[in-house]
Amino acid sequence: MAKKRDYKKEYRDFHGKPKQIKLRNMRNAARNQAMKEGKVKKGDGKHIDHIKPLSKGGTNGKKNIRIVSAKTNLRKGAKYSRVRKK
């Protein structure tokens, strides 16, 4: 039988750290801004993707953000993807 996850320990050891809280607040701010601009809606299945992840020194600036499907963003993870110019 698989070991049961200890969510409280995970939060205490990782998610509750000041750096992680700051990054989460930055992600939330980017999403809120996109919602104000009408680019995304709550429950629409879209994610705000940071082209250069916040964890790698990226910002919430408009040049570093794009709207993608949840599947695309979750597949990418914290990888740094350059935007192709059309």
PDB file of C-alpha atoms in Angstrom:
ATOM      1  CA  MET A   1       0.000   0.000   0.000  1.00  0.00           C
ATOM      2  CA  ALA A   2       1.259   3.474  -0.876  1.00  0.00           C
ATOM      3  CA  LYS A   3       2.380   5.764   1.902  1.00  0.00           C
ATOM      4  CA  LYS A   4      -0.128   8.505   2.708  1.00  0.00           C
ATOM      5  CA  ARG A   5       1.042  12.054   1.887  1.00  0.00           C
ATOM      6  CA  ASP A   6       1.652  14.361   4.814  1.00  0.00           C
ATOM      7  CA  TYR A   7       0.297  17.628   3.407  1.00  0.00           C
ATOM      8  CA  LYS A   8       0.947  19.558   6.618  1.00  0.00           C
ATOM      9  CA  LYS A   9       4.615  18.558   6.512  1.00  0.00           C
ATOM     10  CA  GLU A  10       4.854  19.500   2.820  1.00  0.00           C
ATOM     11  CA  TYR A  11       3.394  22.916   3.555  1.00  0.00           C
ATOM     12  CA  ARG A  12       5.660  23.438   6.554  1.00  0.00           C
ATOM     13  CA  ASP A  13       8.800  22.287   4.726  1.00  0.00           C
ATOM     14  CA  PHE A  14       8.172  23.878   1.322  1.00  0.00           C
ATOM     15  CA  HIS A  15       4.965  25.780   0.520  1.00  0.00           C
ATOM     16  CA  GLY A  16       5.018  27.811   3.734  1.00  0.00           C
ATOM     17  CA  LYS A  17       8.532  29.141   3.196  1.00  0.00           C
ATOM     18  CA  PRO A  18       8.762  32.916   2.639  1.00  0.00           C
ATOM     19  CA  LYS A  19      10.260  32.487  -0.842  1.00  0.00           C
ATOM     20  CA  GLN A  20       7.422  30.184  -1.954  1.00  0.00           C
ATOM     21  CA  ILE A  21       4.784  32.499  -0.476  1.00  0.00           C
ATOM     22  CA  LYS A  22       6.333  35.431  -2.371  1.00  0.00           C
ATOM     23  CA  LEU A  23       6.354  33.469  -5.662  1.00  0.00           C
ATOM     24  CA  ARG A  24       2.729  32.381  -5.142  1.00  0.00           C
ATOM     25  CA  ASN A  25       1.707  36.001  -4.499  1.00  0.00           C
ATOM     26  CA  MET A  26       3.475  37.063  -7.699  1.00  0.00           C
ATOM     27  CA  ARG A  27       1.657  34.368  -9.720  1.00  0.00           C
ATOM     28  CA  ASN A  28      -1.667  35.418  -8.213  1.00  0.00           C
ATOM     29  CA  ALA A  29      -0.977  39.074  -9.056  1.00  0.00           C
ATOM     30  CA  ALA A  30      -0.269  38.150 -12.688  1.00  0.00           C
ATOM     31  CA  ARG A  31      -3.513  36.164 -12.935  1.00  0.00           C
ATOM     32  CA  ASN A  32      -5.525  38.960 -11.311  1.00  0.00           C
ATOM     33  CA  GLN A  33      -4.106  41.477 -13.788  1.00  0.00           C
ATOM     34  CA  ALA A  34      -5.011  39.218 -16.729  1.00  0.00           C
ATOM     35  CA  MET A  35      -8.532  38.845 -15.318  1.00  0.00           C
ATOM     36  CA  LYS A  36      -8.901  42.643 -15.097  1.00  0.00           C
ATOM     37  CA  GLU A  37      -7.834  42.900 -18.739  1.00  0.00           C
ATOM     38  CA  GLY A  38     -10.396  40.247 -19.739  1.00  0.00           C
ATOM     39  CA  LYS A  39      -7.779  37.766 -20.993  1.00  0.00           C
ATOM     40  CA  VAL A  40      -8.776  34.956 -18.616  1.00  0.00           C
ATOM     41  CA  LYS A  41     -11.774  34.037 -16.481  1.00  0.00           C
ATOM     42  CA  LYS A  42     -12.060  31.964 -13.356  1.00  0.00           C
ATOM     43  CA  GLY A  43     -12.526  28.301 -14.291  1.00  0.00           C
ATOM     44  CA  ASP A  44     -11.694  28.752 -17.992  1.00  0.00           C
ATOM     45  CA  GLY A  45      -8.939  26.117 -17.946  1.00  0.00           C
ATOM     46  CA  LYS A  46      -6.279  28.608 -18.970  1.00  0.00           C
ATOM     47  CA  HIS A  47      -3.077  29.367 -17.143  1.00  0.00           C
ATOM     48  CA  ILE A  48      -0.834  32.382 -16.955  1.00  0.00           C
ATOM     49  CA  ASP A  49       2.528  31.125 -18.182  1.00  0.00           C
ATOM     50  CA  HIS A  50       5.723  32.930 -17.341  1.00  0.00           C
ATOM     51  CA  ILE A  51       8.024  32.503 -20.331  1.00  0.00           C
ATOM     52  CA  LYS A  52      10.995  32.819 -17.982  1.00  0.00           C
ATOM     53  CA  PRO A  53       9.743  31.263 -14.711  1.00  0.00           C
ATOM     54  CA  LEU A  54       9.621  33.404 -11.585  1.00  0.00           C
ATOM     55  CA  SER A  55      11.826  30.804  -9.908  1.00  0.00           C
ATOM     56  CA  LYS A  56      14.494  31.450 -12.570  1.00  0.00           C
ATOM     57  CA  GLY A  57      14.392  35.226 -12.173  1.00  0.00           C
ATOM     58  CA  GLY A  58      11.480  36.013 -14.488  1.00  0.00           C
ATOM     59  CA  THR A  59       9.060  38.867 -13.849  1.00  0.00           C
ATOM     60  CA  ASN A  60       5.348  39.529 -14.099  1.00  0.00           C
ATOM     61  CA  GLY A  61       5.955  42.023 -16.893  1.00  0.00           C
ATOM     62  CA  LYS A  62       3.746  41.787 -19.978  1.00  0.00           C
ATOM     63  CA  LYS A  63       6.694  40.651 -22.118  1.00  0.00           C
ATOM     64  CA  ASN A  64       7.226  37.616 -19.869  1.00  0.00           C
ATOM     65  CA  ILE A  65       3.599  36.429 -19.661  1.00  0.00           C
ATOM     66  CA  ARG A  66       1.401  34.498 -22.059  1.00  0.00           C
ATOM     67  CA  ILE A  67      -1.944  32.716 -21.787  1.00  0.00           C
ATOM     68  CA  VAL A  68      -1.801  28.953 -22.443  1.00  0.00           C
ATOM     69  CA  SER A  69      -3.904  25.876 -21.772  1.00  0.00           C
ATOM     70  CA  ALA A  70      -3.457  24.219 -18.403  1.00  0.00           C
ATOM     71  CA  LYS A  71      -2.068  21.109 -20.131  1.00  0.00           C
ATOM     72  CA  THR A  72       0.617  23.125 -21.930  1.00  0.00           C
ATOM     73  CA  ASN A  73       1.689  24.984 -18.802  1.00  0.00           C
ATOM     74  CA  LEU A  74       1.782  21.918 -16.561  1.00  0.00           C
ATOM     75  CA  ARG A  75       3.828  20.031 -19.157  1.00  0.00           C
ATOM     76  CA  LYS A  76       6.323  22.899 -19.328  1.00  0.00           C
ATOM     77  CA  GLY A  77       6.892  23.144 -15.576  1.00  0.00           C
ATOM     78  CA  ALA A  78       9.715  25.525 -14.623  1.00  0.00           C
ATOM     79  CA  LYS A  79      11.510  25.229 -17.952  1.00  0.00           C
ATOM     80  CA  TYR A  80      12.569  28.386 -19.723  1.00  0.00           C
ATOM     81  CA  SER A  81      10.877  28.505 -23.125  1.00  0.00           C
ATOM     82  CA  ARG A  82      11.628  31.223 -25.591  1.00  0.00           C
ATOM     83  CA  VAL A  83       8.723  32.671 -27.551  1.00  0.00           C
ATOM     84  CA  ARG A  84       8.813  32.126 -31.291  1.00  0.00           C
ATOM     85  CA  LYS A  85       8.245  35.289 -33.241  1.00  0.00           C
ATOM     86  CA  LYS A  86       5.766  34.971 -36.105  1.00  0.00           C
TER      87      LYS A  86
END
